[in-house]
Tab-separated table of C-alpha atoms and ligand atoms in Angstrom:
chain	number	residue	atom	x	y	z
A	88	MET	CA	-4.045	29.242	3.999
A	89	ILE	CA	-2.001	27.134	1.628
A	90	HIS	CA	-3.345	23.704	0.654
A	91	ALA	CA	-1.698	20.743	-1.089
A	92	ALA	CA	-3.881	19.701	-4.039
A	93	ILE	CA	-3.460	16.264	-5.640
A	94	THR	CA	-2.745	17.102	-9.292
A	95	GLY	CA	-1.208	13.867	-10.596
A	96	TRP	CA	-1.590	10.152	-9.972
A	97	GLY	CA	-0.113	7.003	-11.489
A	98	LYS	CA	0.146	3.297	-10.714
A	99	CYS	CA	2.391	0.435	-11.768
A	100	LEU	CA	1.247	-3.169	-11.381
A	101	PRO	CA	3.704	-5.878	-12.421
A	102	PRO	CA	2.116	-8.038	-15.143
A	103	ALA	CA	2.611	-11.550	-13.648
A	104	VAL	CA	-0.654	-12.723	-12.048
A	105	LEU	CA	-0.634	-15.274	-9.198
A	106	SER	CA	-4.130	-16.771	-8.903
A	107	ASN	CA	-5.603	-18.603	-5.937
A	108	HIS	CA	-5.417	-21.778	-8.047
A	109	ASP	CA	-1.662	-21.176	-8.561
A	110	LEU	CA	-1.253	-20.829	-4.791
A	111	SER	CA	-3.081	-24.076	-4.154
A	112	SER	CA	-0.288	-25.832	-6.095
A	113	LEU	CA	2.252	-24.465	-3.556
A	114	LEU	CA	0.219	-24.635	-0.343
A	115	ASP	CA	-2.608	-26.504	1.375
A	116	THR	CA	-5.247	-23.910	0.458
A	117	SER	CA	-8.118	-23.403	-2.004
A	118	ASP	CA	-9.730	-20.710	-4.106
A	119	GLU	CA	-12.943	-21.240	-2.138
A	120	TRP	CA	-11.219	-20.606	1.245
A	121	ILE	CA	-9.295	-17.552	0.070
A	122	VAL	CA	-12.279	-15.905	-1.671
A	123	SER	CA	-14.729	-16.560	1.160
A	124	ARG	CA	-12.345	-15.453	3.966
A	125	THR	CA	-10.621	-12.522	2.221
A	126	GLY	CA	-12.285	-11.587	-1.098
A	127	ILE	CA	-8.930	-12.021	-2.887
A	128	ARG	CA	-8.905	-13.832	-6.253
A	129	GLU	CA	-5.432	-12.975	-7.538
A	130	ARG	CA	-2.375	-10.814	-6.841
A	131	ARG	CA	0.665	-9.590	-8.785
A	132	ILE	CA	4.245	-10.820	-8.429
A	133	SER	CA	6.980	-8.484	-9.613
A	134	HIS	CA	9.745	-9.471	-12.032
A	135	VAL	CA	11.618	-6.198	-11.285
A	136	GLY	CA	12.890	-4.478	-8.157
A	137	LEU	CA	11.056	-2.008	-5.932
A	138	GLU	CA	12.734	1.116	-7.336
A	139	GLU	CA	11.782	0.163	-10.902
A	140	LEU	CA	8.111	-0.348	-9.974
A	141	ALA	CA	8.028	2.924	-8.046
A	142	TYR	CA	9.801	4.835	-10.817
A	143	VAL	CA	7.222	3.805	-13.440
A	144	ALA	CA	4.370	4.825	-11.099
A	145	ALA	CA	6.154	8.134	-10.378
A	146	ALA	CA	6.709	8.879	-14.093
A	147	ARG	CA	3.006	8.288	-14.746
A	148	ALA	CA	1.972	10.528	-11.831
A	149	LEU	CA	4.289	13.314	-13.052
A	150	ALA	CA	2.837	13.055	-16.576
A	151	ALA	CA	-0.717	13.143	-15.179
A	152	ALA	CA	0.166	16.372	-13.346
A	153	GLY	CA	1.967	17.770	-16.396
A	154	ILE	CA	5.062	18.482	-14.267
A	155	PRO	CA	8.642	17.652	-15.264
A	156	GLY	CA	10.502	15.550	-12.687
A	157	GLY	CA	13.113	18.297	-12.412
A	158	SER	CA	10.568	20.637	-10.778
A	159	ILE	CA	9.778	18.303	-7.863
A	160	GLU	CA	10.999	19.681	-4.509
A	161	LEU	CA	10.210	16.731	-2.210
A	162	ILE	CA	10.015	12.964	-2.647
A	163	VAL	CA	8.427	10.845	0.088
A	164	PHE	CA	8.737	7.092	-0.440
A	165	GLY	CA	6.349	4.993	1.674
A	166	THR	CA	7.386	1.351	1.991
A	167	CYS	CA	8.412	-1.406	4.399
A	168	SER	CA	10.066	-3.616	1.772
A	169	HIS	CA	13.113	-1.447	1.044
A	170	GLU	CA	15.613	-2.672	-1.523
A	171	ASP	CA	18.164	-0.600	0.362
A	172	GLN	CA	18.093	1.089	3.754
A	173	VAL	CA	21.160	3.202	2.970
A	174	PRO	CA	20.939	4.955	0.578
A	175	ASN	CA	17.204	5.370	0.982
A	176	MET	CA	14.653	4.559	-1.714
A	177	ALA	CA	13.516	8.170	-2.207
A	178	SER	CA	16.999	9.304	-3.300
A	179	GLY	CA	16.964	6.609	-6.015
A	180	ILE	CA	13.705	8.054	-7.368
A	181	GLN	CA	15.190	11.556	-7.167
A	182	VAL	CA	17.980	10.466	-9.535
A	183	ARG	CA	15.610	8.588	-11.868
A	184	ILE	CA	13.233	11.556	-12.318
A	185	GLY	CA	16.039	14.167	-12.375
A	186	ALA	CA	14.779	16.070	-9.318
A	187	GLN	CA	18.165	17.224	-7.928
A	188	PRO	CA	18.338	18.703	-5.301
A	189	ALA	CA	14.865	17.825	-3.978
A	190	ALA	CA	14.454	16.668	-0.385
A	191	ALA	CA	13.992	12.885	-0.319
A	192	PHE	CA	12.995	10.626	2.550
A	193	ASP	CA	11.475	7.208	3.175
A	194	ILE	CA	8.616	6.607	5.572
A	195	ASN	CA	7.710	3.246	7.090
A	196	THR	CA	4.490	2.609	8.968
A	197	ALA	CA	3.915	-0.622	6.982
A	198	CYS	CA	0.584	-0.606	5.106
A	199	THR	CA	-0.221	2.996	6.132
A	200	SER	CA	3.103	4.400	4.825
A	201	PHE	CA	1.557	6.142	1.810
A	202	LEU	CA	-1.097	7.840	3.952
A	203	TYR	CA	1.420	8.893	6.619
A	204	GLY	CA	3.580	10.183	3.736
A	205	LEU	CA	0.611	12.177	2.430
A	206	SER	CA	0.337	13.814	5.872
A	207	ALA	CA	4.072	14.631	6.003
A	208	ALA	CA	4.238	16.043	2.480
A	209	THR	CA	1.043	18.089	2.926
A	210	ALA	CA	2.428	19.595	6.150
A	211	LEU	CA	5.674	20.579	4.402
A	212	ILE	CA	3.721	22.262	1.606
A	213	ARG	CA	1.383	24.060	4.039
A	214	THR	CA	4.377	25.418	5.970
A	215	GLN	CA	5.984	26.511	2.670
A	216	VAL	CA	9.115	24.398	3.091
A	217	VAL	CA	8.405	23.067	-0.416
A	218	ARG	CA	5.927	23.995	-3.151
A	219	ASN	CA	5.236	20.498	-4.424
A	220	ALA	CA	5.878	16.849	-3.620
A	221	LEU	CA	5.840	13.358	-5.083
A	222	VAL	CA	4.386	10.844	-2.594
A	223	ILE	CA	4.920	7.166	-3.393
A	224	GLY	CA	3.416	4.006	-1.913
A	225	ALA	CA	5.310	0.998	-3.276
A	226	GLU	CA	5.839	-2.493	-2.002
A	227	LEU	CA	7.595	-5.662	-3.084
A	228	ILE	CA	6.422	-8.182	-0.519
A	229	SER	CA	6.982	-11.337	-2.608
A	230	PRO	CA	10.774	-11.702	-1.954
A	231	PHE	CA	10.091	-11.420	1.806
A	232	MET	CA	7.149	-13.833	1.838
A	233	ASP	CA	7.337	-17.158	3.633
A	234	TRP	CA	5.816	-19.176	0.809
A	235	SER	CA	5.362	-22.186	3.110
A	236	ASP	CA	2.987	-20.281	5.441
A	237	ARG	CA	-0.605	-20.357	4.159
A	238	ASP	CA	-1.728	-17.934	6.898
A	239	VAL	CA	0.054	-15.049	5.154
A	240	ALA	CA	1.165	-16.176	1.672
A	241	VAL	CA	-2.374	-15.888	0.281
A	242	LEU	CA	-2.886	-12.308	1.481
A	243	PHE	CA	-0.207	-10.120	-0.112
A	244	GLY	CA	0.869	-8.845	-3.536
A	245	ASP	CA	3.338	-6.436	-5.181
A	246	GLY	CA	2.558	-3.006	-6.637
A	247	ALA	CA	3.255	0.728	-6.656
A	248	ALA	CA	1.476	4.046	-7.088
A	249	ALA	CA	2.272	7.723	-6.606
A	250	VAL	CA	0.608	11.122	-6.403
A	251	VAL	CA	1.856	14.643	-7.100
A	252	LEU	CA	0.901	17.375	-4.628
A	253	GLU	CA	1.045	21.080	-5.501
A	254	ALA	CA	0.518	24.148	-3.356
A	255	SER	CA	-2.892	25.683	-3.985
A	256	GLU	CA	-4.988	28.500	-2.576
A	257	ARG	CA	-8.113	26.434	-3.209
A	258	GLU	CA	-9.331	24.205	-0.390
A	259	GLU	CA	-8.179	20.962	-2.022
A	260	GLY	CA	-6.099	17.953	-1.065
A	261	LEU	CA	-5.821	16.674	2.497
A	262	LEU	CA	-8.342	18.494	4.719
A	263	ALA	CA	-8.021	16.509	7.948
A	264	GLU	CA	-6.599	13.244	9.203
A	265	LYS	CA	-6.316	11.045	12.272
A	266	LEU	CA	-3.065	9.149	12.812
A	267	GLY	CA	-2.676	6.483	15.487
A	268	CYS	CA	-0.873	3.314	16.514
A	269	TYR	CA	-1.669	0.376	18.820
A	270	GLY	CA	1.958	-0.125	19.853
A	271	GLU	CA	0.952	-2.529	22.615
A	272	ALA	CA	-0.217	-4.935	19.858
A	273	ARG	CA	2.941	-4.587	17.722
A	274	GLU	CA	3.934	-8.238	18.200
A	275	THR	CA	0.774	-9.414	16.420
A	276	LEU	CA	2.544	-8.670	13.124
A	277	ARG	CA	6.302	-9.135	13.003
A	278	VAL	CA	8.294	-10.220	9.973
A	279	GLN	CA	11.312	-11.981	11.411
A	280	GLY	CA	14.290	-11.640	9.101
A	281	MET	CA	13.670	-8.063	7.871
A	282	GLY	CA	15.889	-5.467	9.577
A	283	GLY	CA	19.093	-4.802	11.453
A	284	ARG	CA	18.160	-7.198	14.285
A	285	TYR	CA	19.058	-10.019	11.867
A	286	ALA	CA	22.071	-8.386	10.191
A	287	ASN	CA	25.414	-10.176	10.470
A	288	ARG	CA	23.697	-13.194	12.009
A	289	GLY	CA	23.901	-15.232	8.846
A	290	VAL	CA	20.233	-14.762	7.905
A	291	LEU	CA	20.028	-14.857	4.122
A	292	TYR	CA	18.310	-11.899	2.460
A	293	GLY	CA	14.621	-12.652	2.078
A	294	ILE	CA	14.492	-15.616	4.495
A	295	THR	CA	11.622	-14.709	6.783
A	296	ARG	CA	9.222	-16.138	9.285
A	297	TRP	CA	5.971	-14.258	9.846
A	298	GLN	CA	4.603	-13.875	13.338
A	299	PHE	CA	0.995	-13.118	12.445
A	300	GLU	CA	-2.107	-13.181	14.640
A	301	GLY	CA	-4.748	-12.758	11.962
A	302	GLN	CA	-7.818	-12.542	14.167
A	303	GLU	CA	-6.303	-9.989	16.566
A	304	ILE	CA	-5.078	-7.858	13.639
A	305	PHE	CA	-8.557	-8.137	12.105
A	306	LYS	CA	-10.223	-6.778	15.288
A	307	ARG	CA	-7.723	-3.931	15.692
A	308	ALA	CA	-8.021	-3.055	11.999
A	309	VAL	CA	-11.800	-2.686	12.222
A	310	GLN	CA	-11.598	-0.742	15.477
A	311	GLY	CA	-8.716	1.526	14.322
A	312	MET	CA	-10.054	2.347	10.874
A	313	SER	CA	-13.663	2.921	11.927
A	314	SER	CA	-12.743	5.114	14.901
A	315	ALA	CA	-10.250	7.062	12.748
A	316	CYS	CA	-13.003	7.667	10.155
A	317	GLU	CA	-15.339	9.003	12.854
A	318	ASP	CA	-12.596	11.178	14.405
A	319	THR	CA	-11.611	12.692	11.074
A	320	LEU	CA	-15.181	13.539	10.105
A	321	THR	CA	-15.878	15.004	13.563
A	322	ARG	CA	-12.834	17.279	13.255
A	323	LEU	CA	-14.549	19.036	10.327
A	324	ASN	CA	-18.062	18.656	11.700
A	325	LEU	CA	-18.979	16.347	8.814
A	326	LYS	CA	-21.242	13.287	8.680
A	327	PRO	CA	-20.727	9.953	6.890
A	328	ARG	CA	-23.349	11.059	4.324
A	329	ASP	CA	-21.024	13.942	3.270
A	330	VAL	CA	-18.427	11.449	2.000
A	331	ASP	CA	-18.661	10.784	-1.738
A	332	LEU	CA	-16.277	7.826	-1.893
A	333	VAL	CA	-14.339	5.760	0.632
A	334	VAL	CA	-10.982	4.482	-0.675
A	335	PRO	CA	-9.861	2.136	2.110
A	336	HIS	CA	-6.777	0.029	2.696
A	337	GLN	CA	-7.599	-3.389	1.212
A	338	ALA	CA	-6.369	-6.249	3.404
A	339	ASN	CA	-9.554	-8.290	3.675
A	340	LEU	CA	-12.997	-7.674	2.158
A	341	ARG	CA	-14.591	-8.640	5.488
A	342	ILE	CA	-12.550	-5.921	7.244
A	343	ILE	CA	-13.697	-3.343	4.677
A	344	GLU	CA	-17.336	-4.373	5.138
A	345	ALA	CA	-17.062	-4.255	8.943
A	346	VAL	CA	-15.441	-0.789	8.874
A	347	ALA	CA	-18.150	0.520	6.534
A	348	LYS	CA	-20.863	-0.825	8.853
A	349	ARG	CA	-19.312	0.561	12.042
A	350	ALA	CA	-18.555	3.961	10.523
A	351	HIS	CA	-22.039	4.172	8.881
A	352	LEU	CA	-20.560	4.369	5.375
A	353	PRO	CA	-22.781	2.655	2.751
A	354	LEU	CA	-20.933	-0.076	0.839
A	355	GLU	CA	-21.986	1.305	-2.554
A	356	ARG	CA	-19.788	4.318	-1.738
A	357	VAL	CA	-16.759	2.174	-0.895
A	358	TYR	CA	-14.200	1.444	-3.620
A	359	VAL	CA	-12.981	-2.176	-3.615
A	360	ASN	CA	-10.289	-3.764	-5.808
A	361	ILE	CA	-8.881	-6.353	-3.367
A	362	GLN	CA	-10.074	-9.177	-5.646
A	363	ARG	CA	-7.410	-8.217	-8.236
A	364	TYR	CA	-4.375	-7.428	-6.067
A	365	GLY	CA	-4.715	-8.634	-2.463
A	366	ASN	CA	-2.949	-6.522	0.131
A	367	MET	CA	-0.139	-4.478	-1.483
A	368	SER	CA	0.653	-2.787	1.835
A	369	ALA	CA	1.710	0.844	1.207
A	370	ALA	CA	0.707	0.642	-2.470
A	371	THR	CA	-2.876	-0.404	-1.759
A	372	VAL	CA	-4.580	2.946	-1.155
A	373	PRO	CA	-2.847	4.890	-3.962
A	374	VAL	CA	-3.483	2.060	-6.474
A	375	ALA	CA	-7.159	2.011	-5.418
A	376	LEU	CA	-7.289	5.808	-5.815
A	377	CYS	CA	-5.853	5.589	-9.358
A	378	GLU	CA	-8.369	2.883	-10.320
A	379	ALA	CA	-11.306	4.773	-8.793
A	380	LEU	CA	-10.300	7.720	-11.011
A	381	GLU	CA	-9.914	5.505	-14.099
A	382	GLU	CA	-13.373	4.044	-13.454
A	383	ARG	CA	-14.874	7.542	-13.091
A	384	ARG	CA	-15.841	6.901	-9.461
A	385	VAL	CA	-14.265	10.234	-8.410
A	386	ARG	CA	-16.153	13.329	-9.519
A	387	ALA	CA	-14.743	16.867	-9.542
A	388	GLY	CA	-14.862	18.322	-6.020
A	389	ALA	CA	-15.565	14.930	-4.392
A	390	LEU	CA	-14.909	14.312	-0.710
A	391	LEU	CA	-12.816	11.144	-0.306
A	392	LEU	CA	-12.227	9.272	2.941
A	393	MET	CA	-9.175	6.979	3.064
A	394	PRO	CA	-8.844	4.770	6.143
A	395	GLY	CA	-5.801	2.535	6.606
A	396	PHE	CA	-4.055	0.209	9.032
A	397	GLY	CA	-0.869	-1.835	9.076
A	398	GLY	CA	2.013	-3.269	11.080
A	399	GLY	CA	2.812	-1.363	14.234
A	400	LEU	CA	-0.181	-1.599	14.464
A	401	SER	CA	-0.591	1.772	12.788
A	402	TYR	CA	-3.966	3.137	11.733
A	403	CYS	CA	-5.316	6.349	10.227
A	404	ALA	CA	-8.012	7.997	8.134
A	405	HIS	CA	-7.488	10.842	5.653
A	406	LEU	CA	-10.167	13.141	4.292
A	407	VAL	CA	-9.295	14.555	0.858
A	408	ARG	CA	-11.111	17.128	-1.249
A	409	TRP	CA	-10.578	16.287	-4.921
A	410	GLY	CA	-9.950	19.142	-7.376
A	411	SER	CA	-11.677	19.988	-10.640
A	412	ARG	CA	-9.647	17.657	-12.876
A	413	THR	CA	-10.286	13.905	-12.797
A	414	THR	CA	-8.322	12.957	-15.916
A	415	PRO	CA	-4.540	13.022	-16.466
A	416	LEU	CA	-3.028	15.976	-18.339
A	417	LYS	CA	-0.594	13.714	-20.211
A	418	SER	CA	0.390	10.065	-20.288
A	419	SER	CA	3.889	8.716	-19.784
A	420	THR	CA	5.808	6.524	-22.231
A	421	VAL	CA	7.769	4.914	-19.383
A	422	GLU	CA	7.075	1.163	-19.113
A	423	LEU	CA	8.408	-1.765	-17.119
A	424	PRO	CA	10.835	-4.060	-18.962
A	425	PRO	CA	8.889	-6.946	-20.552
A	426	ASN	CA	8.319	-10.127	-18.555
A	427	GLU	CA	8.057	-13.650	-19.943
A	428	ARG	CA	7.990	-15.562	-16.639
A	429	PRO	CA	4.730	-16.702	-15.013
A	430	ALA	CA	4.268	-15.668	-11.363
A	431	LEU	CA	4.827	-19.203	-10.044
A	432	GLN	CA	8.164	-19.367	-11.853
A	433	ILE	CA	9.266	-16.026	-10.357
A	434	ILE	CA	8.416	-17.368	-6.893
A	435	ARG	CA	10.154	-20.694	-7.489
A	436	GLU	CA	13.330	-18.923	-8.674
A	437	CYS	CA	13.180	-16.739	-5.561
A	438	LEU	CA	12.820	-19.840	-3.356
A	439	GLU	CA	15.802	-21.504	-5.092
A	440	ARG	CA	17.963	-18.452	-4.334
A	441	LYS	CA	16.861	-18.531	-0.695
A	442	THR	CA	17.542	-22.233	-0.162
A	443	ARG	CA	20.953	-22.218	-1.860
A	444	PRO	CA	23.351	-23.553	0.797
A	445	SER	CA	25.484	-20.923	2.493
A	446	ALA	CA	28.323	-21.545	4.906
A	447	ALA	CA	27.295	-18.442	6.853
A	448	ALA	CA	23.652	-19.423	7.394
A	449	PRO	CA	22.837	-21.027	10.755
A	450	ALA	CA	20.407	-23.964	10.797
A	451	THR	CA	17.843	-22.014	12.885
A	452	PRO	CA	18.233	-18.368	11.892
A	453	PHE	CA	15.486	-17.050	14.209
A	454	ALA	CA	16.511	-18.944	17.346
B	189	LIG	O1	-2.165	-5.100	6.730
B	189	LIG	C1	-2.130	-5.983	7.835
B	189	LIG	C2	-2.231	-7.359	7.278
B	189	LIG	N1	-2.984	-8.286	8.049
B	189	LIG	C3	-4.281	-8.511	7.890
B	189	LIG	O2	-4.979	-7.861	7.245
B	189	LIG	C4	-4.845	-9.711	8.591
B	189	LIG	C5	-6.191	-9.534	9.160
B	189	LIG	N2	-6.749	-10.837	9.401
B	189	LIG	C6	-7.434	-11.510	8.453
B	189	LIG	O3	-7.618	-11.011	7.368
B	189	LIG	C7	-7.990	-12.874	8.788
B	189	LIG	O4	-7.828	-13.120	10.169
B	189	LIG	C8	-7.305	-14.016	7.959
B	189	LIG	C9	-7.713	-13.921	6.498
B	189	LIG	C10	-5.797	-13.913	8.084
B	189	LIG	C11	-7.743	-15.364	8.479
B	189	LIG	O5	-9.186	-15.465	8.445
B	189	LIG	P1	-9.991	-16.033	9.699
B	189	LIG	O6	-11.387	-16.049	9.343
B	189	LIG	O7	-9.566	-15.219	10.903
B	189	LIG	O8	-9.458	-17.517	9.759
B	189	LIG	P2	-8.718	-18.259	10.958
B	189	LIG	O9	-7.351	-17.703	11.156
B	189	LIG	O10	-9.656	-18.306	12.120
B	189	LIG	O11	-8.577	-19.710	10.363
B	189	LIG	C12	-9.730	-20.527	10.135
B	189	LIG	C13	-9.257	-21.863	9.604
B	189	LIG	C14	-8.148	-22.497	10.450
B	189	LIG	O12	-8.373	-23.888	10.448
B	189	LIG	P3	-9.060	-24.601	11.719
B	189	LIG	O13	-8.188	-24.279	12.883
B	189	LIG	O14	-10.433	-23.987	11.828
B	189	LIG	O15	-9.076	-26.038	11.333
B	189	LIG	C15	-6.908	-22.193	9.650
B	189	LIG	O16	-5.876	-23.128	9.866
B	189	LIG	O17	-8.720	-21.695	8.283
B	189	LIG	C16	-7.411	-22.256	8.244
B	189	LIG	N3	-6.614	-21.504	7.297
B	189	LIG	C17	-6.599	-21.755	5.985
B	189	LIG	N4	-7.215	-22.700	5.258
B	189	LIG	C18	-6.984	-22.682	3.920
B	189	LIG	C19	-5.823	-20.418	7.558
B	189	LIG	N5	-5.286	-19.985	6.402
B	189	LIG	C20	-5.743	-20.795	5.420
B	189	LIG	C21	-5.547	-20.840	4.024
B	189	LIG	N6	-6.181	-21.790	3.315
B	189	LIG	N7	-4.762	-19.953	3.376
């Protein structure tokens, strides 16, 4: 049997930090509320576009694997904040890393896009369609944020990360997963203004209104992630005690704690970095994986469990056997262009662009 080992990993976090205190100058909110209800202390706001963030993460993952971009046979780009729908985001990365003529596709299941992409790429390696793959989770939520809505504006951040998968005869990489979706609850999270439904109706790019039922999403997230963890372990006849580290989607610290309790996973074996980045949607799990490796929380041969959930409402849990190497083979010299602007200034400039009067824009774009 052919497996798809994870041999490279890399992240790219934009440098501008938006703290809870910064947010309280824009919105009726407080550091105390945000920390106690979510665990989030700060998040990143990008000064560059989505492709640039993803490219830097990809270059770092390729260096960590010691593979030239030209050898990559498949690029899977997980995101819901596309810069372009056509051409897709993955083809832009193909050009940037020089991977012609690799297969390249985008995948969108919102926050679970990286994990769904890991499933797709692993399947294509197991069936010998390709011998390796670059799987990206990258998200630029800030241009699509409704910065007047405190229910959502405090929760999200920008970021990117990527992994390299390579065919292996060793039992490494993705061992089992559960994928699911509560489609009947899809209206609990809808970003009005993103997508073809709004095209040619005079809605300015980036003008959004978030339909967001936080408490319902919270309940479904706990239910979906904990049941997916149990399902995945049962598939391989494993117990929670067999898991060395849980690397969960990070949307709310209280959700992570509730999932750990319901799935009988001790919190000391759960990796948490939500305090630094908030919810980066598709980038969250791969960034957390990179940081768990940097902090030496992943030992050679470790069994990792990665539960996720997102808009849709999609949910999943992936069980990964780590290989023998926990350090990168090489490091990349690729960097983001420098940034001088504080996060609040980036947001304010974005808001100015959005509110610039346009003859085409109707007064009530979502009517
Ligand atoms: O990847 C999918 C992304 N979605 C999620 O992960 C969302 C999951 N849901 C959650 O994480 C939580 O439901 C939230 C963090 C969104 C909200 O926490 P909560 O404990 O469910 O709070 P709540 O919605 O019940 O609101 C409690 C109070 C309300 O005031 P009243 O009605 O009690 O007077 C809100 O208006 O907190 C108020 N509130 C805020 N106050 C200060 C809501 N947002 C804020 C805010 N700052 N940012």
